[in-house]
Structure formats: structure tokens, C-alpha cells
XYZ file of C-alpha atoms in Angstrom:
86
model
C 0.000 0.000 0.000
C 1.425 3.369 -0.990
C 0.911 6.412 1.189
C 1.400 9.896 -0.210
C 3.976 11.792 1.841
C 3.864 15.577 1.858
C 6.969 17.563 1.039
C 8.639 18.892 4.209
C 8.941 22.604 4.903
C 11.936 22.341 7.246
C 15.088 20.163 7.309
C 14.258 17.784 10.174
C 10.488 17.557 9.638
C 10.521 14.171 7.836
C 13.308 11.630 8.319
C 13.849 8.218 6.686
C 15.696 5.632 8.790
C 17.275 2.322 7.883
C 20.139 0.117 9.044
C 23.285 -1.115 7.350
C 24.252 -4.308 9.163
C 26.905 -7.040 9.089
C 29.761 -4.562 8.908
C 33.212 -5.537 10.188
C 33.643 -4.467 13.841
C 35.149 -1.035 14.238
C 35.670 1.779 16.710
C 36.343 1.604 20.411
C 32.999 -0.156 21.046
C 33.293 -2.645 18.143
C 30.324 -1.257 16.223
C 29.076 -3.667 13.557
C 26.141 -1.719 12.098
C 25.159 1.794 11.117
C 21.844 3.602 11.504
C 21.260 5.864 8.513
C 18.945 8.871 8.849
C 18.121 10.818 5.686
C 16.435 14.212 5.837
C 13.694 14.248 3.194
C 14.051 18.040 2.875
C 17.622 17.955 1.560
C 18.363 14.215 1.133
C 21.361 14.766 3.423
C 22.312 11.572 5.282
C 23.470 11.199 8.870
C 25.277 8.024 9.945
C 25.220 6.757 13.542
C 27.416 3.781 14.479
C 25.536 1.100 16.398
C 25.346 -2.635 17.037
C 23.368 -5.111 14.958
C 21.704 -6.431 18.135
C 20.526 -3.016 19.424
C 16.858 -3.030 20.446
C 14.176 -0.507 19.506
C 14.766 1.159 22.903
C 18.537 1.369 22.276
C 17.823 2.934 18.885
C 15.321 5.433 20.312
C 17.762 6.522 23.029
C 20.563 6.891 20.477
C 18.384 9.009 18.146
C 17.243 11.135 21.099
C 20.763 11.721 22.444
C 22.581 12.219 19.144
C 19.970 13.913 16.941
C 16.698 15.090 18.508
C 18.407 16.821 21.435
C 20.060 19.125 18.849
C 17.418 19.372 16.107
C 14.081 19.071 17.898
C 11.423 16.405 17.331
C 10.676 15.044 13.867
C 7.131 15.304 12.554
C 7.394 11.980 10.695
C 9.814 9.060 10.759
C 9.681 6.690 7.814
C 11.127 3.242 8.494
C 11.305 0.308 6.142
C 9.537 -2.152 8.473
C 12.582 -3.308 10.331
C 11.835 -6.182 12.740
C 13.276 -4.072 15.606
C 10.044 -2.077 15.686
C 7.574 -4.963 15.694
């Protein structure tokens, strides 16, 4: 089912999120995945290192601490039905 999405009027109004997983471990915390946020307004991506086994709560806390605390709340988040959110 397709849903028509309005064009955003500000940069952080609508955000697409998805994960890149099964990466080789890296960084001081051995990250093996990356959460990708893309602003629909400008198509500018933001990459947040994470772990493949992070839960929905871990992801929400990471987005809150690393993005929303600086940008304000998003109006819409578009996810591609990742099992983490079911």
C-alpha cells in the first residue's frame, strides 16, 4: 500500500531511517552496524554507528541523544519495516 507523503517545509520535519548491518567491527565499542537517517528536505544523510543487536529502545535513546536533542522532534519518521520495531 502506498501512502502519499507531503513535502517537508523544514530540514528535520521528515526523516527516513534504515540500518546497514553485518559490517566488520570497528571503533572503540566494536560497532558492527550503522543507523542511517536521511532528511527528506535535503536528502542529506546522517550516519550513527551502532550494534546489529541493538533493540528498539537502544535505537530510540541513540536518536534522542545524538539527533533530537540538537534538532528538535521530527514530525514523521519513515522506516522500512525493520523487525526491531515490531
